[in-house]
mmCIF file of C-alpha atoms in Angstrom:
data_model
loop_
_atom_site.group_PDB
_atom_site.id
_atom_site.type_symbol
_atom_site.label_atom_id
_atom_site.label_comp_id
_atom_site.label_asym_id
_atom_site.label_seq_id
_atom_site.Cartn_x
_atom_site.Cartn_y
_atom_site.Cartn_z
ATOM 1 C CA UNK G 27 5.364 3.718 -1.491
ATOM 2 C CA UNK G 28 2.464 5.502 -3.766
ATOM 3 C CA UNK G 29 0.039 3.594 -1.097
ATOM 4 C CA UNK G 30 -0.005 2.925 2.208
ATOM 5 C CA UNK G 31 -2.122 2.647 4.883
ATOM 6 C CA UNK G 32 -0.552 3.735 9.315
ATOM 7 C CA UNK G 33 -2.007 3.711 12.436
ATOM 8 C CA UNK G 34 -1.488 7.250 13.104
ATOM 9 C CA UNK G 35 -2.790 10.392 14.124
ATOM 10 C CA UNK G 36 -3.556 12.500 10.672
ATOM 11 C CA UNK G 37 -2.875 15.879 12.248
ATOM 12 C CA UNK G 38 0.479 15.067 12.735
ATOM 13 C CA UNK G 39 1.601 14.316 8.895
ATOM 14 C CA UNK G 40 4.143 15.888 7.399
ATOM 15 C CA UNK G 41 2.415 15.334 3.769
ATOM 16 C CA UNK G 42 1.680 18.205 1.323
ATOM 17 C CA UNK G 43 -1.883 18.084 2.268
ATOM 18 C CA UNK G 44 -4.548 15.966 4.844
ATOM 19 C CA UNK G 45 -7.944 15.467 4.309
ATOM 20 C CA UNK G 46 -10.765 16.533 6.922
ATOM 21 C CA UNK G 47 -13.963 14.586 6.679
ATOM 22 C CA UNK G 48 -16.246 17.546 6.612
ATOM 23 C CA UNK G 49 -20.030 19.077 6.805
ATOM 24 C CA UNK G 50 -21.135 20.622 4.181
ATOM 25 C CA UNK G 51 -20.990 23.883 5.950
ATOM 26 C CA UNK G 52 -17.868 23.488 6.501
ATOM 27 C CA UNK G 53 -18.235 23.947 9.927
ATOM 28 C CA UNK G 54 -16.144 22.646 13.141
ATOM 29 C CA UNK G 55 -17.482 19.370 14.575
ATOM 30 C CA UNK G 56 -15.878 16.371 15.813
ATOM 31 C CA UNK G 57 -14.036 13.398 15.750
ATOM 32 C CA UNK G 58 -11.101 13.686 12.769
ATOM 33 C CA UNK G 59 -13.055 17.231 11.644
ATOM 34 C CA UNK G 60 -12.285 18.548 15.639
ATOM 35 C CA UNK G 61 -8.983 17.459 15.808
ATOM 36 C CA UNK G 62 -7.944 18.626 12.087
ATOM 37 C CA UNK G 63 -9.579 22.264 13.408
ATOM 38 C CA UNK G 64 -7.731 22.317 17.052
ATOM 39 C CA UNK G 65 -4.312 21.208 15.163
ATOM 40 C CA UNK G 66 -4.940 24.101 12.734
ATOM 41 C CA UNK G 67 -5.870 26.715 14.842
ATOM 42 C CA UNK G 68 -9.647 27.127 14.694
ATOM 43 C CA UNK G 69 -9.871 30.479 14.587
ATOM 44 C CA UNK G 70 -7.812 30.551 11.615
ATOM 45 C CA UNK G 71 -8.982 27.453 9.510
ATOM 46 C CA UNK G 72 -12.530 28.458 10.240
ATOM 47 C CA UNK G 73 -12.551 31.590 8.747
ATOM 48 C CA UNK G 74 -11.020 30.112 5.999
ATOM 49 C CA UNK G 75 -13.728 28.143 5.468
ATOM 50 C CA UNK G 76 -16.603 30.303 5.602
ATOM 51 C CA UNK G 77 -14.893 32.518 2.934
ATOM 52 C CA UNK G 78 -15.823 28.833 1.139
ATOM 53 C CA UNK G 79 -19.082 28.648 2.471
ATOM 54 C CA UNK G 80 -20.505 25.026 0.756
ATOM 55 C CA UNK G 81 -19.037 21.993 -0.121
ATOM 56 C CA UNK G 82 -21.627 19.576 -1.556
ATOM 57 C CA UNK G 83 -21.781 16.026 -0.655
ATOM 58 C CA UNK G 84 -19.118 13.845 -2.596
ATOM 59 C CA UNK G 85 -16.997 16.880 -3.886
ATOM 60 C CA UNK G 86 -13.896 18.945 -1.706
ATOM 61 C CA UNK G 87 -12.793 22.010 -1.204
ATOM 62 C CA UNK G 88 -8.658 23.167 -0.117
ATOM 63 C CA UNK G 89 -7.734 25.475 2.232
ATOM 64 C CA UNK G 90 -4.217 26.576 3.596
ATOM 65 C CA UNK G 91 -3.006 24.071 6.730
ATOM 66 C CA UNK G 92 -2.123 26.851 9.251
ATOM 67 C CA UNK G 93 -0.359 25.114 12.291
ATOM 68 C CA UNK G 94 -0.357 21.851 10.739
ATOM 69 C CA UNK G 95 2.370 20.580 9.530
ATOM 70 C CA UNK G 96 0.856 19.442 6.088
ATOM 71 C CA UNK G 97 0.323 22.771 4.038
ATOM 72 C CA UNK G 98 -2.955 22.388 2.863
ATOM 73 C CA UNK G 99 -6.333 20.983 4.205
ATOM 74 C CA UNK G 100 -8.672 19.411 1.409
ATOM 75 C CA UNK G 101 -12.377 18.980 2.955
ATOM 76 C CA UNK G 102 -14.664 16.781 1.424
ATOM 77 C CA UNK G 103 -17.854 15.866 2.691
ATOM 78 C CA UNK G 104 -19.027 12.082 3.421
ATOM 79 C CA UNK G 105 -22.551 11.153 2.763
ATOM 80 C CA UNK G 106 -24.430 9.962 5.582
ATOM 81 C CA UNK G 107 -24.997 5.877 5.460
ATOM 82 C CA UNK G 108 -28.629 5.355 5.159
ATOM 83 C CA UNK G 109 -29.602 8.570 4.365
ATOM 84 C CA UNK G 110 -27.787 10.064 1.364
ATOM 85 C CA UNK G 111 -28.776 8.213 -2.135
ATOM 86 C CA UNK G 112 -26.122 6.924 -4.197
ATOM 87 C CA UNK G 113 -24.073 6.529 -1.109
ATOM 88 C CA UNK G 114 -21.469 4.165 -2.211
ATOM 89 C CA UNK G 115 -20.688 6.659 -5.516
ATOM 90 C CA UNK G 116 -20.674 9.555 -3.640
ATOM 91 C CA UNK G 117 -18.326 8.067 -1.051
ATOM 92 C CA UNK G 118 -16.435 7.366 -4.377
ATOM 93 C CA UNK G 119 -16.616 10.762 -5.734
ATOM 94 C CA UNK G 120 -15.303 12.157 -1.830
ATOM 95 C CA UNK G 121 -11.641 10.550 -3.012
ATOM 96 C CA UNK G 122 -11.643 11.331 -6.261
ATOM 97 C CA UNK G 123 -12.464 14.447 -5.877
ATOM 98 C CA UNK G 124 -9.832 14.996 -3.274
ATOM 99 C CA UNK G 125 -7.000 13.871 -5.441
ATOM 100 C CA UNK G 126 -7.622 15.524 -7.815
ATOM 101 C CA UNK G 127 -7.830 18.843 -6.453
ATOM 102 C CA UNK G 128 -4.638 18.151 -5.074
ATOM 103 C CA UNK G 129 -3.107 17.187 -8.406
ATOM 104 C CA UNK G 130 -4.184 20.044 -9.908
ATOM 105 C CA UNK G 131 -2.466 21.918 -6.802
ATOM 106 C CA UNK G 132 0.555 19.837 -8.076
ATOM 107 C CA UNK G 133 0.892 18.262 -4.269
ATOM 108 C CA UNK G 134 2.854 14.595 -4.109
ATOM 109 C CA UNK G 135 1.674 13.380 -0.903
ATOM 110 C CA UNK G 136 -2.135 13.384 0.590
ATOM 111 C CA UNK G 137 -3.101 11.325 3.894
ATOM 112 C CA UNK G 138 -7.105 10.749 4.182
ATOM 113 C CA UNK G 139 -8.971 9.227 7.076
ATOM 114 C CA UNK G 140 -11.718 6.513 6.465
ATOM 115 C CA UNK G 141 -14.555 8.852 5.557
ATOM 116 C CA UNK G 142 -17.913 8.463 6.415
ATOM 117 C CA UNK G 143 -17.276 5.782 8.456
ATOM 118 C CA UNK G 144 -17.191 7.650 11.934
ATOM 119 C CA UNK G 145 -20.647 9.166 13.032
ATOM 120 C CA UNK G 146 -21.829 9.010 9.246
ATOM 121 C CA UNK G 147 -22.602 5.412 10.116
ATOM 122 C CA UNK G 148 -21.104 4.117 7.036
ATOM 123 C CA UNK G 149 -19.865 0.229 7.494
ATOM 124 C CA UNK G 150 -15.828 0.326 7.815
ATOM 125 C CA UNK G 151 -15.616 -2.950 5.684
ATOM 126 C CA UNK G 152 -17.668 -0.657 2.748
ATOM 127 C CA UNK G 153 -16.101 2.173 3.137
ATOM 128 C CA UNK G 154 -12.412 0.708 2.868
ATOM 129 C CA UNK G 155 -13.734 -1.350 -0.486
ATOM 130 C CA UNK G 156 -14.699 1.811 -1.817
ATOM 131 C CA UNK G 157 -12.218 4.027 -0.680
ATOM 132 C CA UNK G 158 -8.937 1.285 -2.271
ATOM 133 C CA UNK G 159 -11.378 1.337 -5.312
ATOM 134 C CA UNK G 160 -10.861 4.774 -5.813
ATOM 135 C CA UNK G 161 -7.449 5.824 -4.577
ATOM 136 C CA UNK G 162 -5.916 2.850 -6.662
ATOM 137 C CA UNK G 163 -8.541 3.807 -9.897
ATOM 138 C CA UNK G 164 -6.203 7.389 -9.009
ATOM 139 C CA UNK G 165 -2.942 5.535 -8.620
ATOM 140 C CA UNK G 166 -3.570 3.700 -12.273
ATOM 141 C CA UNK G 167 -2.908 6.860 -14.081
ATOM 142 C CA UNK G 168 -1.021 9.498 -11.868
ATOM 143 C CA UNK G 169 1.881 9.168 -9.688
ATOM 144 C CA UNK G 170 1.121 10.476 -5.795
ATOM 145 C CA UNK G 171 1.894 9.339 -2.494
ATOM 146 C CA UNK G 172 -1.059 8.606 -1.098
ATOM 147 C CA UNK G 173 -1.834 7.341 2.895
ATOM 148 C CA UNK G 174 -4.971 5.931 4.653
ATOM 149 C CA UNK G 175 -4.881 6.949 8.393
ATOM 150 C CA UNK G 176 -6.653 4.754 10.986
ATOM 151 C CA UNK G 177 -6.180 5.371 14.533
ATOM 152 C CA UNK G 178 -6.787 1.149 15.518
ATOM 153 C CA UNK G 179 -6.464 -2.092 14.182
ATOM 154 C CA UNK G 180 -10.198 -2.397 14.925
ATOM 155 C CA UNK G 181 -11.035 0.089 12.968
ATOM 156 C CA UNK G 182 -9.859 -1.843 9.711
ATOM 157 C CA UNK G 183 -11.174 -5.590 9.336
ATOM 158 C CA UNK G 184 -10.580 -8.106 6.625
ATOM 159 C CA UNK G 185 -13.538 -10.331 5.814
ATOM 160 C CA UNK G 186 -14.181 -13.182 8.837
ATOM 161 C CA UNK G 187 -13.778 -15.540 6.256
ATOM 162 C CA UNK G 188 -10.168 -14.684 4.806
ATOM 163 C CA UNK G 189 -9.051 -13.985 8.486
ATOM 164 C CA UNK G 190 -9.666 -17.480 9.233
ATOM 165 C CA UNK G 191 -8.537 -19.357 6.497
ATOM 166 C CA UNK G 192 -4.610 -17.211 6.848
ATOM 167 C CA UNK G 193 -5.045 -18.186 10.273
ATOM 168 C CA UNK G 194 -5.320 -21.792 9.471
ATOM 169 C CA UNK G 195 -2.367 -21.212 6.773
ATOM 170 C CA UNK G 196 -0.295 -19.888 9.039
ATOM 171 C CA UNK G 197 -0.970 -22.796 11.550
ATOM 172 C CA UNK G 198 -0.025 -25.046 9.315
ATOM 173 C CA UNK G 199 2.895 -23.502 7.503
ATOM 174 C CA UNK G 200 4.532 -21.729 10.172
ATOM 175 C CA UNK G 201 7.129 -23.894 11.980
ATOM 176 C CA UNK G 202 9.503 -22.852 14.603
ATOM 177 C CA UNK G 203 11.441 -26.047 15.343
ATOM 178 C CA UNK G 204 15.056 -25.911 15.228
ATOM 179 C CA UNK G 205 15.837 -28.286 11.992
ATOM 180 C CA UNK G 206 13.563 -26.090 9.788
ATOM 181 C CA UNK G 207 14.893 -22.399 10.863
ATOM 182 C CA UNK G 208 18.190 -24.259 10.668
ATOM 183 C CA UNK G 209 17.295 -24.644 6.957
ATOM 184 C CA UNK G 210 16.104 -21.429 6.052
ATOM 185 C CA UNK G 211 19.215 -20.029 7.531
ATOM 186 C CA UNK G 212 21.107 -22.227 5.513
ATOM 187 C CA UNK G 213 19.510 -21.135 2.033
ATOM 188 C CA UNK G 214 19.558 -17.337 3.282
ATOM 189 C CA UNK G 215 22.936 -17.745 3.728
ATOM 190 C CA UNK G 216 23.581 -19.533 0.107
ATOM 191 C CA UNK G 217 21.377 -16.810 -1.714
ATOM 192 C CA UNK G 218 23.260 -14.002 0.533
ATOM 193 C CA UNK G 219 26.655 -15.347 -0.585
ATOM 194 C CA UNK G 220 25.794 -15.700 -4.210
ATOM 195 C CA UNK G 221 24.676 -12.068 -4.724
ATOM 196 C CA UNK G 222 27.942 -11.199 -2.453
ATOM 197 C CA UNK G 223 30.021 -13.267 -4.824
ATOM 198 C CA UNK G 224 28.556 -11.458 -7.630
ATOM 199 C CA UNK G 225 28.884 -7.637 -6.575
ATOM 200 C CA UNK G 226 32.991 -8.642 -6.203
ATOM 201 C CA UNK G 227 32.704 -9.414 -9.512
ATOM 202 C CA UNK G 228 33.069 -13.403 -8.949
ATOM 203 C CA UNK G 229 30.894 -15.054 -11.987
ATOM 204 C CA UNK G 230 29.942 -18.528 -11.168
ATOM 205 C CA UNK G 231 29.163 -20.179 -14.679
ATOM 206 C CA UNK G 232 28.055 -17.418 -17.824
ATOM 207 C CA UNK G 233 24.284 -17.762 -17.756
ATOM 208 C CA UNK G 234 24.233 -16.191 -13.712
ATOM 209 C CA UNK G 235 22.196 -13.194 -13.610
ATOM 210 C CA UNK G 236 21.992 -10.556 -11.516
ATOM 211 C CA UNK G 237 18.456 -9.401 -9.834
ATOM 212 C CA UNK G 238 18.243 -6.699 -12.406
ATOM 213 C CA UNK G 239 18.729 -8.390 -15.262
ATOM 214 C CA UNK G 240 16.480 -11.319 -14.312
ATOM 215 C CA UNK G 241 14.057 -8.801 -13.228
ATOM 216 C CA UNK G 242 13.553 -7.643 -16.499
ATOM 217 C CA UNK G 243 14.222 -10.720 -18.432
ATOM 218 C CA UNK G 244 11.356 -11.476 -16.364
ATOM 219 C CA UNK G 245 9.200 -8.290 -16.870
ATOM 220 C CA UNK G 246 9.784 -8.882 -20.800
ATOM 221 C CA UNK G 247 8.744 -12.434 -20.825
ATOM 222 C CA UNK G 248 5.683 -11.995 -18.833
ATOM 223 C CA UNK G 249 4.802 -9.465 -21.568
ATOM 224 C CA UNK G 250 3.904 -6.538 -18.851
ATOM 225 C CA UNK G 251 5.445 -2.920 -19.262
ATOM 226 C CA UNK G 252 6.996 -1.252 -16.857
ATOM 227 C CA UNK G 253 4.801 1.010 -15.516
ATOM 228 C CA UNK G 254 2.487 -1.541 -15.473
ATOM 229 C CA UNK G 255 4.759 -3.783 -12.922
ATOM 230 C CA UNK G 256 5.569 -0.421 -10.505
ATOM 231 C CA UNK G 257 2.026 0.354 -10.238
ATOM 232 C CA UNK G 258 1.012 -2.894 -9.300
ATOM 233 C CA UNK G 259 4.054 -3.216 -7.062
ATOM 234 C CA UNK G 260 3.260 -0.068 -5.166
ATOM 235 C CA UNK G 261 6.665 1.066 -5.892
ATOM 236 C CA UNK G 262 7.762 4.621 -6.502
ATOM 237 C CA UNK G 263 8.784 5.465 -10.380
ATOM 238 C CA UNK G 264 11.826 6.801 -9.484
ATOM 239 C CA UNK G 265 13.019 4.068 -7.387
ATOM 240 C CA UNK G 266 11.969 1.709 -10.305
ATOM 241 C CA UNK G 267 14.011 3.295 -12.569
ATOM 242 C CA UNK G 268 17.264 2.886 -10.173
ATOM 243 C CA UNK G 269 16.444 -0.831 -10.930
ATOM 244 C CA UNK G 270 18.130 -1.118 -13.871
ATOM 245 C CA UNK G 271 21.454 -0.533 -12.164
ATOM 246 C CA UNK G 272 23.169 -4.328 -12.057
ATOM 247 C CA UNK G 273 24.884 -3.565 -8.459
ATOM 248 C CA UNK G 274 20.997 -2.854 -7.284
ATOM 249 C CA UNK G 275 20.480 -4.199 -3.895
ATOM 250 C CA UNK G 276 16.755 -4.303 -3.171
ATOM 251 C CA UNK G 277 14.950 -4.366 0.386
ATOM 252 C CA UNK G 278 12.950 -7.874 0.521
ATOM 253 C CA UNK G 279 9.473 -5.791 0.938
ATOM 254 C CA UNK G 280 10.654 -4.612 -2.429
ATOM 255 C CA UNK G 281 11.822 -7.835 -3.842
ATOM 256 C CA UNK G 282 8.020 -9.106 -2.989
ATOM 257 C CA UNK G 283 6.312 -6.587 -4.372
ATOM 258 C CA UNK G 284 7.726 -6.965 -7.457
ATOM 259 C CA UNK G 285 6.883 -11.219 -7.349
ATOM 260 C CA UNK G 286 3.024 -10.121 -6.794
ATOM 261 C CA UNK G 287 3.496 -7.432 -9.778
ATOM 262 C CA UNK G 288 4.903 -10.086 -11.793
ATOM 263 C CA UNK G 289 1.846 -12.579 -10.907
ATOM 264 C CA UNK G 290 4.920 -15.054 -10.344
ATOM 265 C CA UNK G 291 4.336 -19.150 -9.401
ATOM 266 C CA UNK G 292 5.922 -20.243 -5.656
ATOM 267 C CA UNK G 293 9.355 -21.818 -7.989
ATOM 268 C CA UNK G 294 9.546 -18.257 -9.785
ATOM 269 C CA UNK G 295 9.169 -16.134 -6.749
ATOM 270 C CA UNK G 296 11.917 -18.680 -4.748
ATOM 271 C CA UNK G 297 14.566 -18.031 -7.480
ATOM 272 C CA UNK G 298 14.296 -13.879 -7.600
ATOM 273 C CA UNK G 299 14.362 -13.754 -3.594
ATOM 274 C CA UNK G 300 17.584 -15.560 -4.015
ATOM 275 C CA UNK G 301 18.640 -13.504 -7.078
ATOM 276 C CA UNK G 302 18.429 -10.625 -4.129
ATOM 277 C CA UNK G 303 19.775 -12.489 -1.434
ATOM 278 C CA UNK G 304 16.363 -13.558 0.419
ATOM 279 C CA UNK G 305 14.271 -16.337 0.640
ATOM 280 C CA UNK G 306 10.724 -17.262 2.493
ATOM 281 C CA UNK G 307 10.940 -17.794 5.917
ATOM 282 C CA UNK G 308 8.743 -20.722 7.851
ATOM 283 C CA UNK G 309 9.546 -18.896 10.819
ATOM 284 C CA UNK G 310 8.182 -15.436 9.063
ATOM 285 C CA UNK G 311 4.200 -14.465 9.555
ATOM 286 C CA UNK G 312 4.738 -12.041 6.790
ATOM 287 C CA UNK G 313 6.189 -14.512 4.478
ATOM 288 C CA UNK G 314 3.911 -16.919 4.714
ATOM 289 C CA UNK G 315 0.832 -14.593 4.598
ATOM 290 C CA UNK G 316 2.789 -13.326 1.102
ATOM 291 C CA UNK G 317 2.847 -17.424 0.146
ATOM 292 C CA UNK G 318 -0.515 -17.941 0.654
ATOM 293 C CA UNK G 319 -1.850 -15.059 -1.557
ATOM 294 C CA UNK G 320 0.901 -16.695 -4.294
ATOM 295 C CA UNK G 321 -0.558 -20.168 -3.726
ATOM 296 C CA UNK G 322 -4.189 -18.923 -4.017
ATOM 297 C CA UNK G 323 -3.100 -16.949 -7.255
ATOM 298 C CA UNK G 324 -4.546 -13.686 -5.811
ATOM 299 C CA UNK G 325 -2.237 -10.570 -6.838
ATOM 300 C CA UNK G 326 -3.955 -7.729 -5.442
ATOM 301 C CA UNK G 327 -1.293 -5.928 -3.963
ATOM 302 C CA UNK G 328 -4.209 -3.810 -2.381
ATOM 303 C CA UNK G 329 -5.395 -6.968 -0.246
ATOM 304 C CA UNK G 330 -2.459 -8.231 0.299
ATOM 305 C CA UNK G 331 -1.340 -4.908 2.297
ATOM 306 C CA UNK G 332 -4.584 -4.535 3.746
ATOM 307 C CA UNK G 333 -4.490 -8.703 4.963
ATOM 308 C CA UNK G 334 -0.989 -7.690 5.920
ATOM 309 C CA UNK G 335 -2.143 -4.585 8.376
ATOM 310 C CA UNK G 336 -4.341 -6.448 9.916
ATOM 311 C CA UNK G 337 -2.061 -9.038 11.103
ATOM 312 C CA UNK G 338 0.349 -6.373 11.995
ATOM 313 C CA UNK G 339 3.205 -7.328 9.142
ATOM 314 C CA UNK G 340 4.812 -4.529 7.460
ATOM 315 C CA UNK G 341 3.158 -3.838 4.309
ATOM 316 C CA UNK G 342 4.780 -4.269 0.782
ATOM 317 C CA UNK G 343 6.128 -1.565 -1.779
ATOM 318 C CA UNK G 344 8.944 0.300 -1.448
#
């Protein structure tokens, strides 16, 4: 998916390039900086830097990746919370900045950690805000695979407020009795069969409709274009474009995705799960975290992942 955001330890990515939180000397120092040097042989990456010299606050600099296994290192340098004026837009410019030295590099993938918000002091809360504002301000116009590396769950909070009121949702939506899975099972099953009916070729009356088609009967009716709908889905172009294919069999993440692109009502997004064989689970975290978002009209595919993370769910997109 063009965004996504792991628990995972950024010198380890296999992406075309990572990005070290830097000084503006460009200098070895700790935390994600440290462990970007050891990982890339500090001899090496060092003295690639000081033929660099300077990065100023808010803009980046690329270097090769040595040892690592991504092939370049972008640095970009954090401003200090507090300190630095204009923080939030220079915290702003630190991601723009990076992507787009590494589109003009031509790279497809790029994997930053939260910056600023290690011994820069800036909040975490902030500095996600800012940093979705500007990797999906990115996303809007270009097409790269972009990842947001946090080592801990802790490190990466929703607000108190929504945490609470999904908690309560969840409470009192998610059910685990017998009768009710018995149910969902039953409809699975139903939508399952249909769309297995339907790739043998069996038509059950002439106005049935595969996912494809109703996907973009949908798309057209809602008035949106298509790149409009993969960018808000978080989906790949390329994978988006094998959706026009009738026999195409989507993954469920996929199928939601596409119901928050489409800004689609609970009855809407009921009927193109079963068009792809799914439906919403009561026994499901996940789906009912997706339901409430649907319910409260809120189609930010950003916060949804983000709300998603937190409660350890798998995120949506392809």
């Amino acid at each position: 998916m063009p965004f996504n955001i792991i628990r995972a330890d950024i010198t380890t990515l296999n992406t075309d390039a990572i990005v070290n939180a830097a000084n503006s000397c460009l200098k070895q120092g700790g935390g994600v900086c440290g462990a970007i040097f050891s990982a890339a042989g500090p001899g090496k990456l060092q003295k690639a830097c000081d033929r660099i010299g300077h990065c100023p606050t808010g803009q980046a600099v690329i270097t090769e990746g040595f040892n690592l296994s991504a092939k370049y290192v972008i640095h970009t340098v954090g401003p200090i919370y507090g300190v630095d004026t204009n923080a939030e837009s220079l915290l702003y410019s630190c991601y723009e900045s990076s992507l787009t030295l590494a589109k003009e590099k031509g790279l497809n993938s790029i994997a930053f950690p939260l910056i600023s918000s290690g011994i820069y002091g800036y909040p975490k809360r902030e500095a996600l805000r800012i940093a979705q504002s500007a990797i999906k301000d990115f996303l809007n116009n270009n097409d790269m695979d972009v990842y947001l590396v946090v080592y801990d769950k802790a490190a990466f909070q929703i607000s108190e407020e929504l945490f609470e009121s999904i908690q309560t949702y969840i409470s009192e939506n998610m059910v685990l009795d017998d009768t009710r899975m018995r149910k969902d099972i039953v409809y699975s099953a139903m939508c399952e069969a249909s769309v297995h009916s339907a790739n043998k070729g069996i038509v059950f009356d002439e106005d049935y409709e595969t996912f494809s088609q109703m996907l973009f009967r949908l798309i057209d009716e809602k008035g949106y274009s298509d790149v409009e709908v993969y960018k808000r889905a978080n989906i790949d172009r390329k994978l988006f474009s094998k959706m026009r294919k009738k026999d195409y069999a989507p993954k469920k993440s996929t199928v939601m995705a596409l119901i928050i692109a489409l800004k689609l009502n609970m009855r809407e997004a009921k009927d193109l799960l079963c068009e792809a064989g799914f439906a919403f689970s009561h026994s499901s975290k996940s789906d009912i975290i997706i339901q409430y978002f649907i319910e409260n009209k809120n189609y930010d595919i950003f916060e949804i992942n983000e709300t998603l993370f937190a409660f350890d769910q798998p995120l949506l997109g392809a």
